[in-house]
C-alpha positions as CSV (number, residue, x, y, z in Angstrom):
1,X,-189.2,173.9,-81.3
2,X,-190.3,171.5,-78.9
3,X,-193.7,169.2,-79.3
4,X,-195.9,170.5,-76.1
5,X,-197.6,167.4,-75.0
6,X,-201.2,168.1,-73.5
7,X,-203.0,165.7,-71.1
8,X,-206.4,166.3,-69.6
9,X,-205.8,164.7,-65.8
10,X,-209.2,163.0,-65.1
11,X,-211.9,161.7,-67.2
12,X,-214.6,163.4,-68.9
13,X,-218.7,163.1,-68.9
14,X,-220.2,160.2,-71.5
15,X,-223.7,159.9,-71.4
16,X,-224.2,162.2,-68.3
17,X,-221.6,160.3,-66.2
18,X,-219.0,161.0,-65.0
19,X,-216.1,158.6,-64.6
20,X,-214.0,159.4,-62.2
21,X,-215.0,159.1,-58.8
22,X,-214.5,162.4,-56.9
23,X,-212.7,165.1,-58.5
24,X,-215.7,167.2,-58.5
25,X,-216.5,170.3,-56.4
26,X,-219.2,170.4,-53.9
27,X,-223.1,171.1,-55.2
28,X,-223.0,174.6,-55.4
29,X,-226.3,176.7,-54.5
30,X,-227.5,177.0,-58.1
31,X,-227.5,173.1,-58.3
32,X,-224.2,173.0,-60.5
33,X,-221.3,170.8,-60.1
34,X,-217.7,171.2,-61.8
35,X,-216.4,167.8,-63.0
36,X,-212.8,168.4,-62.8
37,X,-211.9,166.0,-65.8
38,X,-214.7,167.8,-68.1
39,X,-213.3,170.8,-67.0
40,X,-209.7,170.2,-67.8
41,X,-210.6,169.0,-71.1
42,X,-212.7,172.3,-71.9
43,X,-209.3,174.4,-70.6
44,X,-207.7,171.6,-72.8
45,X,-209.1,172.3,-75.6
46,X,-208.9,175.8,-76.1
47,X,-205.1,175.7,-75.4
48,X,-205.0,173.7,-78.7
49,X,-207.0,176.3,-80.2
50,X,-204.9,178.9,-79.2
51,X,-201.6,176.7,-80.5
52,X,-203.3,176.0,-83.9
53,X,-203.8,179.6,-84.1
54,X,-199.6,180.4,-83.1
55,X,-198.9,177.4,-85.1
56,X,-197.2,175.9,-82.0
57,X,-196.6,172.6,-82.4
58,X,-198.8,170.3,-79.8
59,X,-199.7,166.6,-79.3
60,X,-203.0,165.3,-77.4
61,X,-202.1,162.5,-75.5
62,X,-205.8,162.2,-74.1
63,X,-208.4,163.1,-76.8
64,X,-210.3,159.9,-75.0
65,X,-213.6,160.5,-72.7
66,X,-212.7,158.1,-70.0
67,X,-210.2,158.1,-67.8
68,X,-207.1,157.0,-69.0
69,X,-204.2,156.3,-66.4
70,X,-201.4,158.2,-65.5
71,X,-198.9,155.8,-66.7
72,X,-200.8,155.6,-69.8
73,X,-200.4,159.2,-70.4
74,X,-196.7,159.4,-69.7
75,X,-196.0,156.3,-71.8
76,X,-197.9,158.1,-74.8
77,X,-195.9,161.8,-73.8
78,X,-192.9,159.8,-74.2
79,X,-193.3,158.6,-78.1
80,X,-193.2,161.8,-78.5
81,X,-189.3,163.1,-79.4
82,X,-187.9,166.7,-77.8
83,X,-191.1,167.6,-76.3
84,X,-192.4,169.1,-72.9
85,X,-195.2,167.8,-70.8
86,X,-198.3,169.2,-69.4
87,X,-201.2,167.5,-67.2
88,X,-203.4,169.8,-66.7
89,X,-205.6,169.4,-63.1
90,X,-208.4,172.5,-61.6
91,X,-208.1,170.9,-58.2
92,X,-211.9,170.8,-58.2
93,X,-212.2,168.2,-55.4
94,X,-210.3,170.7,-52.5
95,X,-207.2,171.2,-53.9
96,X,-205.5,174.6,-53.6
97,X,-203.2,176.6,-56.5
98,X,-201.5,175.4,-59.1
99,X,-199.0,172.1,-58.9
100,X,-195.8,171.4,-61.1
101,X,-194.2,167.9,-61.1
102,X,-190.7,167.1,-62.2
103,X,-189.6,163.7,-63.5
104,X,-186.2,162.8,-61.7
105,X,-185.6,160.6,-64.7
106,X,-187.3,162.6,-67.4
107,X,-186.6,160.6,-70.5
């Protein structure tokens, strides 16, 4: 079975901030604001929790706060033998749908 390998695209919120510049949705009327980074690590999370529970085998390559670059994240996907990928982004900043990347030279 393969190794699913989880990233959370985007950093999350440390002491109320929020470290990645945009990648947040507008001000909505109620005064809220989605932080896509805290978002994707919330979405993140519970995908693990589901796995644990199916006892699906899964690596975090992200459990960090801050943001931690895509490079980064790929180079720490690949340690990881016979396993798939998954960045996970919420387009909060005006993005639209879903998005699915494919290495040309997966390794």
């Amino acid at each position: 079975m393969k190794t699913i390998v989880i990233d959370a695209g985007h950093s999350g919120v440390s002491e109320n901030v929020y470290g990645t510049a945009g990648k947040r949705s507008p001000t909505w009327s109620d005064g809220s604001v989605l932080y896509e980074g805290e978002c994707n690590r919330q979405i993140k999370a519970r995908v693990m929790e589901l796995m644990r529970f199916q006892e699906m085998p899964y690596f975090d390559c992200c459990p960090e706060v801050e943001n931690i670059s895509l490079s980064e994240r790929v180079k720490r996907a690949n340690t990881i033998q016979n396993s798939l990928f998954i960045s996970l982004h919420s387009n909060a900043g005006g993005g639209k749908g879903c998005e699915v990347f494919i290495s040309d030279n997966c390794s």
